[in-house]
């Protein structure tokens, strides 16, 4: 995780005033969700990435609040766009007045805004001009948005701030991918679970033979040297009880018996499949002959 400290250059003025058309205003007003409306306004303003730059996000919220005010007052498109321009010009005047230290700020802002509203009203069509009620609502919004806290606007938008950019690298371990099905081998089906267990427990013929040979060779190597026997021991009756076969021999016979049964079953199954295939071929040939 790396952290970089960067001091972002801050201009001594607000972003450039945004001018929108009636069609764009209708598009911003259409969504019921404010986040979607702000996203549309951001695309229209084209000020950059609002998620990466907090000032842009705050400025878009400021502009969106003015458009919401105009919508709540049921302003026409002409009145909404005029009030939108008036609030932006008032914010710019407040910041510039603070930078220039021009007298009493509230009085300066009120005087500027009153003159701006009068000039804007004269420029509008008679049917679209602001009424006294509209001017009172617009003045209340101007106070709440700009006049009552110009220092906050200046500090946020024009005072340099330290920006910390953090970058993180994450390593994610994914589970091992399974083997492809193309390399899989089909497992024979068994009638009972005992047959399947016998196949799993019983070793293959080759390994059983190797174990038998290994046991035989080890037995041959480990045989003790012949001892001298007396004449009485040498004359042991021939009908004495034979020595039982070793366990490896019994295991080998068991494996051979299992392999014989398994081979017979596979041959029977193969014969049944061939017979079924032959029946299908005969039926197909008969059908073709009739056609």
PDB file of C-alpha atoms in Angstrom:
ATOM      1  CA  UNK A   1       0.000   0.000   0.000  1.00  0.00           C
ATOM      2  CA  UNK A   2       1.532   3.286  -1.136  1.00  0.00           C
ATOM      3  CA  UNK A   3       0.374   6.783  -0.208  1.00  0.00           C
ATOM      4  CA  UNK A   4       1.333   9.868  -2.189  1.00  0.00           C
ATOM      5  CA  UNK A   5       0.834  13.409  -0.890  1.00  0.00           C
ATOM      6  CA  UNK A   6       0.001  15.883  -3.618  1.00  0.00           C
ATOM      7  CA  UNK A   7      -1.010  19.526  -3.293  1.00  0.00           C
ATOM      8  CA  UNK A   8      -3.572  20.217  -5.975  1.00  0.00           C
ATOM      9  CA  UNK A   9      -3.502  23.623  -7.682  1.00  0.00           C
ATOM     10  CA  UNK A  10      -6.634  25.570  -6.794  1.00  0.00           C
ATOM     11  CA  UNK A  11      -7.890  28.404  -9.008  1.00  0.00           C
ATOM     12  CA  UNK A  12      -8.888  31.697  -7.396  1.00  0.00           C
ATOM     13  CA  UNK A  13     -12.370  31.501  -8.906  1.00  0.00           C
ATOM     14  CA  UNK A  14     -15.285  29.153  -9.301  1.00  0.00           C
ATOM     15  CA  UNK A  15     -15.626  26.779 -12.265  1.00  0.00           C
ATOM     16  CA  UNK A  16     -16.851  28.359 -15.449  1.00  0.00           C
ATOM     17  CA  UNK A  17     -20.580  29.079 -15.492  1.00  0.00           C
ATOM     18  CA  UNK A  18     -22.652  26.268 -16.978  1.00  0.00           C
ATOM     19  CA  UNK A  19     -25.202  27.067 -19.673  1.00  0.00           C
ATOM     20  CA  UNK A  20     -27.827  24.431 -20.476  1.00  0.00           C
ATOM     21  CA  UNK A  21     -30.626  24.273 -23.027  1.00  0.00           C
ATOM     22  CA  UNK A  22     -34.338  23.664 -22.338  1.00  0.00           C
ATOM     23  CA  UNK A  23     -33.967  20.127 -23.686  1.00  0.00           C
ATOM     24  CA  UNK A  24     -31.114  19.417 -21.298  1.00  0.00           C
ATOM     25  CA  UNK A  25     -33.131  20.935 -18.441  1.00  0.00           C
ATOM     26  CA  UNK A  26     -36.024  18.571 -19.186  1.00  0.00           C
ATOM     27  CA  UNK A  27     -33.606  15.648 -19.232  1.00  0.00           C
ATOM     28  CA  UNK A  28     -32.209  16.585 -15.812  1.00  0.00           C
ATOM     29  CA  UNK A  29     -35.691  17.113 -14.374  1.00  0.00           C
ATOM     30  CA  UNK A  30     -37.052  13.783 -15.672  1.00  0.00           C
ATOM     31  CA  UNK A  31     -35.447  11.245 -13.257  1.00  0.00           C
ATOM     32  CA  UNK A  32     -36.996  10.891  -9.804  1.00  0.00           C
ATOM     33  CA  UNK A  33     -33.643   9.883  -8.313  1.00  0.00           C
ATOM     34  CA  UNK A  34     -31.395  12.851  -7.486  1.00  0.00           C
ATOM     35  CA  UNK A  35     -28.228  10.776  -8.021  1.00  0.00           C
ATOM     36  CA  UNK A  36     -29.270  10.037 -11.596  1.00  0.00           C
ATOM     37  CA  UNK A  37     -30.083  13.706 -12.208  1.00  0.00           C
ATOM     38  CA  UNK A  38     -26.663  14.768 -10.888  1.00  0.00           C
ATOM     39  CA  UNK A  39     -25.020  12.157 -13.124  1.00  0.00           C
ATOM     40  CA  UNK A  40     -26.806  13.612 -16.164  1.00  0.00           C
ATOM     41  CA  UNK A  41     -25.794  17.111 -15.137  1.00  0.00           C
ATOM     42  CA  UNK A  42     -22.175  15.978 -14.777  1.00  0.00           C
ATOM     43  CA  UNK A  43     -22.174  14.616 -18.334  1.00  0.00           C
ATOM     44  CA  UNK A  44     -23.619  17.881 -19.620  1.00  0.00           C
ATOM     45  CA  UNK A  45     -21.108  20.012 -17.686  1.00  0.00           C
ATOM     46  CA  UNK A  46     -18.155  17.808 -18.649  1.00  0.00           C
ATOM     47  CA  UNK A  47     -16.070  19.049 -15.710  1.00  0.00           C
ATOM     48  CA  UNK A  48     -14.162  15.809 -15.134  1.00  0.00           C
ATOM     49  CA  UNK A  49     -14.485  12.860 -12.803  1.00  0.00           C
ATOM     50  CA  UNK A  50     -16.666  13.917  -9.866  1.00  0.00           C
ATOM     51  CA  UNK A  51     -15.686  10.805  -7.878  1.00  0.00           C
ATOM     52  CA  UNK A  52     -11.989  11.709  -8.017  1.00  0.00           C
ATOM     53  CA  UNK A  53     -12.368  15.480  -7.503  1.00  0.00           C
ATOM     54  CA  UNK A  54     -14.480  16.517  -4.471  1.00  0.00           C
ATOM     55  CA  UNK A  55     -14.785  20.136  -5.644  1.00  0.00           C
ATOM     56  CA  UNK A  56     -16.488  19.055  -8.854  1.00  0.00           C
ATOM     57  CA  UNK A  57     -18.909  16.885  -6.897  1.00  0.00           C
ATOM     58  CA  UNK A  58     -19.797  19.769  -4.562  1.00  0.00           C
ATOM     59  CA  UNK A  59     -20.229  22.202  -7.446  1.00  0.00           C
ATOM     60  CA  UNK A  60     -22.571  19.780  -9.225  1.00  0.00           C
ATOM     61  CA  UNK A  61     -24.604  19.413  -6.026  1.00  0.00           C
ATOM     62  CA  UNK A  62     -24.796  23.204  -5.811  1.00  0.00           C
ATOM     63  CA  UNK A  63     -26.066  23.483  -9.399  1.00  0.00           C
ATOM     64  CA  UNK A  64     -28.482  20.611  -8.971  1.00  0.00           C
ATOM     65  CA  UNK A  65     -29.987  22.220  -5.858  1.00  0.00           C
ATOM     66  CA  UNK A  66     -30.855  25.322  -7.892  1.00  0.00           C
ATOM     67  CA  UNK A  67     -32.537  23.237 -10.606  1.00  0.00           C
ATOM     68  CA  UNK A  68     -34.504  21.344  -7.939  1.00  0.00           C
ATOM     69  CA  UNK A  69     -35.605  24.672  -6.453  1.00  0.00           C
ATOM     70  CA  UNK A  70     -36.873  25.820  -9.860  1.00  0.00           C
ATOM     71  CA  UNK A  71     -38.732  22.535 -10.345  1.00  0.00           C
ATOM     72  CA  UNK A  72     -40.384  22.767  -6.911  1.00  0.00           C
ATOM     73  CA  UNK A  73     -41.492  26.348  -7.680  1.00  0.00           C
ATOM     74  CA  UNK A  74     -43.011  25.063 -10.942  1.00  0.00           C
ATOM     75  CA  UNK A  75     -40.990  27.548 -12.961  1.00  0.00           C
ATOM     76  CA  UNK A  76     -41.214  27.384 -16.715  1.00  0.00           C
ATOM     77  CA  UNK A  77     -38.088  26.447 -18.651  1.00  0.00           C
ATOM     78  CA  UNK A  78     -37.295  30.130 -19.264  1.00  0.00           C
ATOM     79  CA  UNK A  79     -37.641  31.066 -15.577  1.00  0.00           C
ATOM     80  CA  UNK A  80     -35.663  27.971 -14.450  1.00  0.00           C
ATOM     81  CA  UNK A  81     -32.767  28.714 -16.797  1.00  0.00           C
ATOM     82  CA  UNK A  82     -32.773  32.384 -15.780  1.00  0.00           C
ATOM     83  CA  UNK A  83     -32.658  31.544 -12.066  1.00  0.00           C
ATOM     84  CA  UNK A  84     -29.947  28.968 -12.787  1.00  0.00           C
ATOM     85  CA  UNK A  85     -27.765  31.652 -14.401  1.00  0.00           C
ATOM     86  CA  UNK A  86     -28.526  34.181 -11.642  1.00  0.00           C
ATOM     87  CA  UNK A  87     -27.409  31.882  -8.812  1.00  0.00           C
ATOM     88  CA  UNK A  88     -24.173  31.020 -10.616  1.00  0.00           C
ATOM     89  CA  UNK A  89     -23.381  34.696 -11.221  1.00  0.00           C
ATOM     90  CA  UNK A  90     -24.147  35.472  -7.561  1.00  0.00           C
ATOM     91  CA  UNK A  91     -21.743  32.761  -6.352  1.00  0.00           C
ATOM     92  CA  UNK A  92     -19.006  34.076  -8.636  1.00  0.00           C
ATOM     93  CA  UNK A  93     -19.585  37.661  -7.425  1.00  0.00           C
ATOM     94  CA  UNK A  94     -19.429  36.569  -3.758  1.00  0.00           C
ATOM     95  CA  UNK A  95     -16.108  34.780  -4.215  1.00  0.00           C
ATOM     96  CA  UNK A  96     -14.591  37.650  -6.187  1.00  0.00           C
ATOM     97  CA  UNK A  97     -15.774  40.164  -3.568  1.00  0.00           C
ATOM     98  CA  UNK A  98     -14.135  38.115  -0.818  1.00  0.00           C
ATOM     99  CA  UNK A  99     -10.883  37.913  -2.749  1.00  0.00           C
ATOM    100  CA  UNK A 100     -10.919  41.691  -3.400  1.00  0.00           C
ATOM    101  CA  UNK A 101     -12.076  42.511   0.166  1.00  0.00           C
ATOM    102  CA  UNK A 102     -14.806  44.829  -1.083  1.00  0.00           C
ATOM    103  CA  UNK A 103     -16.731  46.247   1.928  1.00  0.00           C
ATOM    104  CA  UNK A 104     -19.661  44.522   3.561  1.00  0.00           C
ATOM    105  CA  UNK A 105     -20.202  41.218   1.802  1.00  0.00           C
ATOM    106  CA  UNK A 106     -23.983  40.655   2.435  1.00  0.00           C
ATOM    107  CA  UNK A 107     -24.851  44.170   1.274  1.00  0.00           C
ATOM    108  CA  UNK A 108     -22.671  43.803  -1.797  1.00  0.00           C
ATOM    109  CA  UNK A 109     -24.245  40.438  -2.703  1.00  0.00           C
ATOM    110  CA  UNK A 110     -27.803  41.704  -2.184  1.00  0.00           C
ATOM    111  CA  UNK A 111     -27.185  44.760  -4.314  1.00  0.00           C
ATOM    112  CA  UNK A 112     -25.624  42.697  -7.083  1.00  0.00           C
ATOM    113  CA  UNK A 113     -28.363  40.080  -7.051  1.00  0.00           C
ATOM    114  CA  UNK A 114     -31.174  42.642  -7.086  1.00  0.00           C
ATOM    115  CA  UNK A 115     -29.696  44.348 -10.126  1.00  0.00           C
ATOM    116  CA  UNK A 116     -29.108  41.013 -11.847  1.00  0.00           C
ATOM    117  CA  UNK A 117     -32.715  39.862 -11.269  1.00  0.00           C
ATOM    118  CA  UNK A 118     -34.046  43.165 -12.628  1.00  0.00           C
ATOM    119  CA  UNK A 119     -31.917  42.967 -15.772  1.00  0.00           C
ATOM    120  CA  UNK A 120     -32.833  39.317 -16.338  1.00  0.00           C
ATOM    121  CA  UNK A 121     -36.540  40.039 -15.937  1.00  0.00           C
ATOM    122  CA  UNK A 122     -36.405  42.881 -18.477  1.00  0.00           C
ATOM    123  CA  UNK A 123     -34.731  40.584 -21.004  1.00  0.00           C
ATOM    124  CA  UNK A 124     -37.443  37.920 -20.715  1.00  0.00           C
ATOM    125  CA  UNK A 125     -40.706  37.811 -22.649  1.00  0.00           C
ATOM    126  CA  UNK A 126     -43.590  39.524 -20.819  1.00  0.00           C
ATOM    127  CA  UNK A 127     -45.378  36.204 -20.249  1.00  0.00           C
ATOM    128  CA  UNK A 128     -42.224  34.620 -18.817  1.00  0.00           C
ATOM    129  CA  UNK A 129     -41.112  37.398 -16.443  1.00  0.00           C
ATOM    130  CA  UNK A 130     -40.685  36.773 -12.717  1.00  0.00           C
ATOM    131  CA  UNK A 131     -43.624  37.737 -10.536  1.00  0.00           C
ATOM    132  CA  UNK A 132     -43.297  39.243  -7.068  1.00  0.00           C
ATOM    133  CA  UNK A 133     -43.813  35.801  -5.511  1.00  0.00           C
ATOM    134  CA  UNK A 134     -41.154  34.337  -7.785  1.00  0.00           C
ATOM    135  CA  UNK A 135     -38.673  37.072  -6.821  1.00  0.00           C
ATOM    136  CA  UNK A 136     -39.292  36.489  -3.118  1.00  0.00           C
ATOM    137  CA  UNK A 137     -38.725  32.717  -3.489  1.00  0.00           C
ATOM    138  CA  UNK A 138     -35.623  33.324  -5.606  1.00  0.00           C
ATOM    139  CA  UNK A 139     -34.216  35.754  -3.031  1.00  0.00           C
ATOM    140  CA  UNK A 140     -34.787  33.222  -0.220  1.00  0.00           C
ATOM    141  CA  UNK A 141     -32.971  30.554  -2.196  1.00  0.00           C
ATOM    142  CA  UNK A 142     -30.095  32.943  -2.963  1.00  0.00           C
ATOM    143  CA  UNK A 143     -29.666  33.658   0.753  1.00  0.00           C
ATOM    144  CA  UNK A 144     -29.712  29.948   1.682  1.00  0.00           C
ATOM    145  CA  UNK A 145     -27.363  28.933  -1.137  1.00  0.00           C
ATOM    146  CA  UNK A 146     -24.840  31.794  -1.303  1.00  0.00           C
ATOM    147  CA  UNK A 147     -25.340  34.974   0.695  1.00  0.00           C
ATOM    148  CA  UNK A 148     -25.489  33.430   4.161  1.00  0.00           C
ATOM    149  CA  UNK A 149     -22.208  31.489   3.815  1.00  0.00           C
ATOM    150  CA  UNK A 150     -19.905  32.958   1.125  1.00  0.00           C
ATOM    151  CA  UNK A 151     -16.784  32.125   3.153  1.00  0.00           C
ATOM    152  CA  UNK A 152     -17.652  28.448   2.960  1.00  0.00           C
ATOM    153  CA  UNK A 153     -17.985  28.658  -0.812  1.00  0.00           C
ATOM    154  CA  UNK A 154     -14.672  30.510  -1.128  1.00  0.00           C
ATOM    155  CA  UNK A 155     -12.863  28.084   1.173  1.00  0.00           C
ATOM    156  CA  UNK A 156     -14.162  25.000  -0.594  1.00  0.00           C
ATOM    157  CA  UNK A 157     -13.642  26.153  -4.151  1.00  0.00           C
ATOM    158  CA  UNK A 158     -10.683  28.553  -4.095  1.00  0.00           C
ATOM    159  CA  UNK A 159      -8.392  27.688  -1.148  1.00  0.00           C
ATOM    160  CA  UNK A 160      -5.641  25.159  -1.795  1.00  0.00           C
ATOM    161  CA  UNK A 161      -6.048  21.830  -0.054  1.00  0.00           C
ATOM    162  CA  UNK A 162      -3.806  18.805   0.418  1.00  0.00           C
ATOM    163  CA  UNK A 163      -5.016  15.813  -1.539  1.00  0.00           C
ATOM    164  CA  UNK A 164      -3.837  12.359  -0.523  1.00  0.00           C
ATOM    165  CA  UNK A 165      -3.848   9.759  -3.256  1.00  0.00           C
ATOM    166  CA  UNK A 166      -3.685   6.172  -2.014  1.00  0.00           C
ATOM    167  CA  UNK A 167      -2.971   3.163  -4.175  1.00  0.00           C
ATOM    168  CA  UNK A 168      -3.407  -0.412  -3.025  1.00  0.00           C
ATOM    169  CA  UNK A 169      -2.515  -3.687  -4.715  1.00  0.00           C
ATOM    170  CA  UNK A 170      -4.508  -6.757  -3.762  1.00  0.00           C
ATOM    171  CA  UNK A 171      -3.569 -10.327  -4.585  1.00  0.00           C
ATOM    172  CA  UNK A 172      -6.543 -12.620  -4.859  1.00  0.00           C
ATOM    173  CA  UNK A 173      -5.945 -16.359  -4.965  1.00  0.00           C
ATOM    174  CA  UNK A 174      -8.478 -18.196  -7.025  1.00  0.00           C
ATOM    175  CA  UNK A 175      -9.263 -21.889  -6.518  1.00  0.00           C
ATOM    176  CA  UNK A 176      -7.500 -24.383  -8.725  1.00  0.00           C
ATOM    177  CA  UNK A 177      -9.391 -24.997 -11.941  1.00  0.00           C
ATOM    178  CA  UNK A 178     -10.756 -28.544 -12.270  1.00  0.00           C
ATOM    179  CA  UNK A 179      -9.319 -30.876 -14.849  1.00  0.00           C
ATOM    180  CA  UNK A 180     -10.990 -30.704 -18.270  1.00  0.00           C
ATOM    181  CA  UNK A 181     -13.745 -33.206 -18.923  1.00  0.00           C
ATOM    182  CA  UNK A 182     -11.981 -34.267 -22.115  1.00  0.00           C
ATOM    183  CA  UNK A 183      -9.327 -36.027 -20.016  1.00  0.00           C
ATOM    184  CA  UNK A 184     -11.862 -37.806 -17.816  1.00  0.00           C
ATOM    185  CA  UNK A 185     -12.388 -41.578 -17.967  1.00  0.00           C
ATOM    186  CA  UNK A 186     -15.793 -43.178 -17.865  1.00  0.00           C
ATOM    187  CA  UNK A 187     -16.392 -45.292 -14.763  1.00  0.00           C
ATOM    188  CA  UNK A 188     -18.152 -48.578 -15.302  1.00  0.00           C
ATOM    189  CA  UNK A 189     -21.485 -48.945 -13.529  1.00  0.00           C
ATOM    190  CA  UNK A 190     -22.006 -51.750 -11.061  1.00  0.00           C
ATOM    191  CA  UNK A 191     -25.158 -53.507 -10.019  1.00  0.00           C
ATOM    192  CA  UNK A 192     -24.386 -53.326  -6.297  1.00  0.00           C
ATOM    193  CA  UNK A 193     -22.151 -51.286  -4.028  1.00  0.00           C
ATOM    194  CA  UNK A 194     -20.251 -54.422  -3.040  1.00  0.00           C
ATOM    195  CA  UNK A 195     -19.059 -54.907  -6.632  1.00  0.00           C
ATOM    196  CA  UNK A 196     -17.747 -51.320  -6.714  1.00  0.00           C
ATOM    197  CA  UNK A 197     -16.023 -51.747  -3.337  1.00  0.00           C
ATOM    198  CA  UNK A 198     -14.406 -54.988  -4.490  1.00  0.00           C
ATOM    199  CA  UNK A 199     -12.944 -53.194  -7.505  1.00  0.00           C
ATOM    200  CA  UNK A 200     -11.604 -50.374  -5.312  1.00  0.00           C
ATOM    201  CA  UNK A 201     -10.130 -52.684  -2.687  1.00  0.00           C
ATOM    202  CA  UNK A 202      -8.743 -55.408  -4.961  1.00  0.00           C
ATOM    203  CA  UNK A 203      -5.391 -54.432  -6.474  1.00  0.00           C
ATOM    204  CA  UNK A 204      -4.797 -54.716 -10.219  1.00  0.00           C
ATOM    205  CA  UNK A 205      -3.418 -57.947 -11.625  1.00  0.00           C
ATOM    206  CA  UNK A 206      -0.022 -56.460 -12.425  1.00  0.00           C
ATOM    207  CA  UNK A 207       0.532 -55.095  -8.922  1.00  0.00           C
ATOM    208  CA  UNK A 208      -0.655 -58.374  -7.381  1.00  0.00           C
ATOM    209  CA  UNK A 209       1.780 -60.319  -9.545  1.00  0.00           C
ATOM    210  CA  UNK A 210       4.579 -57.939  -8.599  1.00  0.00           C
ATOM    211  CA  UNK A 211       3.762 -58.331  -4.921  1.00  0.00           C
ATOM    212  CA  UNK A 212       3.709 -62.125  -5.327  1.00  0.00           C
ATOM    213  CA  UNK A 213       7.063 -62.085  -7.069  1.00  0.00           C
ATOM    214  CA  UNK A 214       8.476 -59.744  -4.456  1.00  0.00           C
ATOM    215  CA  UNK A 215       7.236 -61.955  -1.630  1.00  0.00           C
ATOM    216  CA  UNK A 216       8.672 -65.023  -3.341  1.00  0.00           C
ATOM    217  CA  UNK A 217      12.049 -63.418  -3.966  1.00  0.00           C
ATOM    218  CA  UNK A 218      12.230 -62.047  -0.434  1.00  0.00           C
ATOM    219  CA  UNK A 219      11.259 -65.437   0.917  1.00  0.00           C
ATOM    220  CA  UNK A 220      14.007 -67.006  -1.156  1.00  0.00           C
ATOM    221  CA  UNK A 221      16.524 -64.455   0.029  1.00  0.00           C
ATOM    222  CA  UNK A 222      15.522 -64.727   3.679  1.00  0.00           C
ATOM    223  CA  UNK A 223      15.610 -68.520   3.785  1.00  0.00           C
ATOM    224  CA  UNK A 224      17.979 -69.735   6.488  1.00  0.00           C
ATOM    225  CA  UNK A 225      20.862 -72.038   5.630  1.00  0.00           C
ATOM    226  CA  UNK A 226      19.967 -75.755   5.683  1.00  0.00           C
ATOM    227  CA  UNK A 227      20.805 -77.399   8.960  1.00  0.00           C
ATOM    228  CA  UNK A 228      22.271 -80.842   9.407  1.00  0.00           C
ATOM    229  CA  UNK A 229      19.484 -83.238  10.133  1.00  0.00           C
ATOM    230  CA  UNK A 230      19.753 -86.553  11.757  1.00  0.00           C
ATOM    231  CA  UNK A 231      18.852 -89.799  10.064  1.00  0.00           C
ATOM    232  CA  UNK A 232      15.584 -89.998  12.004  1.00  0.00           C
ATOM    233  CA  UNK A 233      14.519 -86.529  10.800  1.00  0.00           C
ATOM    234  CA  UNK A 234      15.533 -87.413   7.241  1.00  0.00           C
ATOM    235  CA  UNK A 235      13.250 -90.416   7.339  1.00  0.00           C
ATOM    236  CA  UNK A 236      10.109 -88.332   7.923  1.00  0.00           C
ATOM    237  CA  UNK A 237       7.021 -90.111   6.572  1.00  0.00           C
ATOM    238  CA  UNK A 238       5.855 -88.883   3.168  1.00  0.00           C
ATOM    239  CA  UNK A 239       2.257 -88.511   4.321  1.00  0.00           C
ATOM    240  CA  UNK A 240       3.104 -85.721   6.777  1.00  0.00           C
ATOM    241  CA  UNK A 241       0.768 -82.682   6.707  1.00  0.00           C
ATOM    242  CA  UNK A 242       1.787 -80.269   3.903  1.00  0.00           C
ATOM    243  CA  UNK A 243       2.828 -76.692   4.638  1.00  0.00           C
ATOM    244  CA  UNK A 244      -0.076 -74.218   3.963  1.00  0.00           C
ATOM    245  CA  UNK A 245       0.441 -71.906   0.959  1.00  0.00           C
ATOM    246  CA  UNK A 246       1.629 -68.367   1.698  1.00  0.00           C
ATOM    247  CA  UNK A 247      -0.883 -65.456   1.875  1.00  0.00           C
ATOM    248  CA  UNK A 248       0.418 -63.962  -1.388  1.00  0.00           C
ATOM    249  CA  UNK A 249      -0.548 -67.128  -3.278  1.00  0.00           C
ATOM    250  CA  UNK A 250      -4.086 -66.976  -1.898  1.00  0.00           C
ATOM    251  CA  UNK A 251      -4.320 -63.305  -2.837  1.00  0.00           C
ATOM    252  CA  UNK A 252      -3.134 -64.057  -6.351  1.00  0.00           C
ATOM    253  CA  UNK A 253      -5.785 -66.731  -6.777  1.00  0.00           C
ATOM    254  CA  UNK A 254      -8.462 -64.357  -5.513  1.00  0.00           C
ATOM    255  CA  UNK A 255      -7.384 -61.696  -8.034  1.00  0.00           C
ATOM    256  CA  UNK A 256      -7.345 -64.230 -10.865  1.00  0.00           C
ATOM    257  CA  UNK A 257     -10.842 -65.396  -9.975  1.00  0.00           C
ATOM    258  CA  UNK A 258     -12.119 -61.805  -9.878  1.00  0.00           C
ATOM    259  CA  UNK A 259     -10.505 -60.992 -13.216  1.00  0.00           C
ATOM    260  CA  UNK A 260     -12.031 -64.068 -14.777  1.00  0.00           C
ATOM    261  CA  UNK A 261     -15.513 -63.101 -13.602  1.00  0.00           C
ATOM    262  CA  UNK A 262     -15.044 -59.487 -14.664  1.00  0.00           C
ATOM    263  CA  UNK A 263     -13.796 -60.535 -18.135  1.00  0.00           C
ATOM    264  CA  UNK A 264     -16.754 -62.878 -18.604  1.00  0.00           C
ATOM    265  CA  UNK A 265     -19.179 -60.102 -17.619  1.00  0.00           C
ATOM    266  CA  UNK A 266     -17.552 -57.647 -20.026  1.00  0.00           C
ATOM    267  CA  UNK A 267     -17.657 -60.189 -22.862  1.00  0.00           C
ATOM    268  CA  UNK A 268     -21.349 -60.846 -22.196  1.00  0.00           C
ATOM    269  CA  UNK A 269     -22.075 -57.150 -22.161  1.00  0.00           C
ATOM    270  CA  UNK A 270     -20.157 -56.642 -25.404  1.00  0.00           C
ATOM    271  CA  UNK A 271     -22.042 -59.516 -27.043  1.00  0.00           C
ATOM    272  CA  UNK A 272     -25.369 -58.023 -25.953  1.00  0.00           C
ATOM    273  CA  UNK A 273     -24.429 -54.641 -27.391  1.00  0.00           C
ATOM    274  CA  UNK A 274     -23.334 -56.206 -30.675  1.00  0.00           C
ATOM    275  CA  UNK A 275     -26.599 -58.162 -30.882  1.00  0.00           C
ATOM    276  CA  UNK A 276     -28.624 -54.993 -30.269  1.00  0.00           C
ATOM    277  CA  UNK A 277     -26.627 -53.149 -32.910  1.00  0.00           C
ATOM    278  CA  UNK A 278     -27.156 -55.962 -35.371  1.00  0.00           C
ATOM    279  CA  UNK A 279     -30.905 -55.849 -34.751  1.00  0.00           C
ATOM    280  CA  UNK A 280     -30.962 -52.113 -35.465  1.00  0.00           C
ATOM    281  CA  UNK A 281     -28.946 -52.622 -38.667  1.00  0.00           C
ATOM    282  CA  UNK A 282     -31.293 -55.368 -39.828  1.00  0.00           C
ATOM    283  CA  UNK A 283     -34.328 -53.215 -39.094  1.00  0.00           C
ATOM    284  CA  UNK A 284     -32.816 -50.295 -40.991  1.00  0.00           C
ATOM    285  CA  UNK A 285     -31.969 -52.463 -43.985  1.00  0.00           C
ATOM    286  CA  UNK A 286     -35.489 -53.872 -44.006  1.00  0.00           C
ATOM    287  CA  UNK A 287     -36.941 -50.383 -43.893  1.00  0.00           C
ATOM    288  CA  UNK A 288     -34.710 -49.237 -46.758  1.00  0.00           C
ATOM    289  CA  UNK A 289     -35.652 -52.323 -48.800  1.00  0.00           C
ATOM    290  CA  UNK A 290     -39.348 -51.590 -48.388  1.00  0.00           C
ATOM    291  CA  UNK A 291     -38.796 -48.000 -49.493  1.00  0.00           C
TER     292      UNK A 291
END
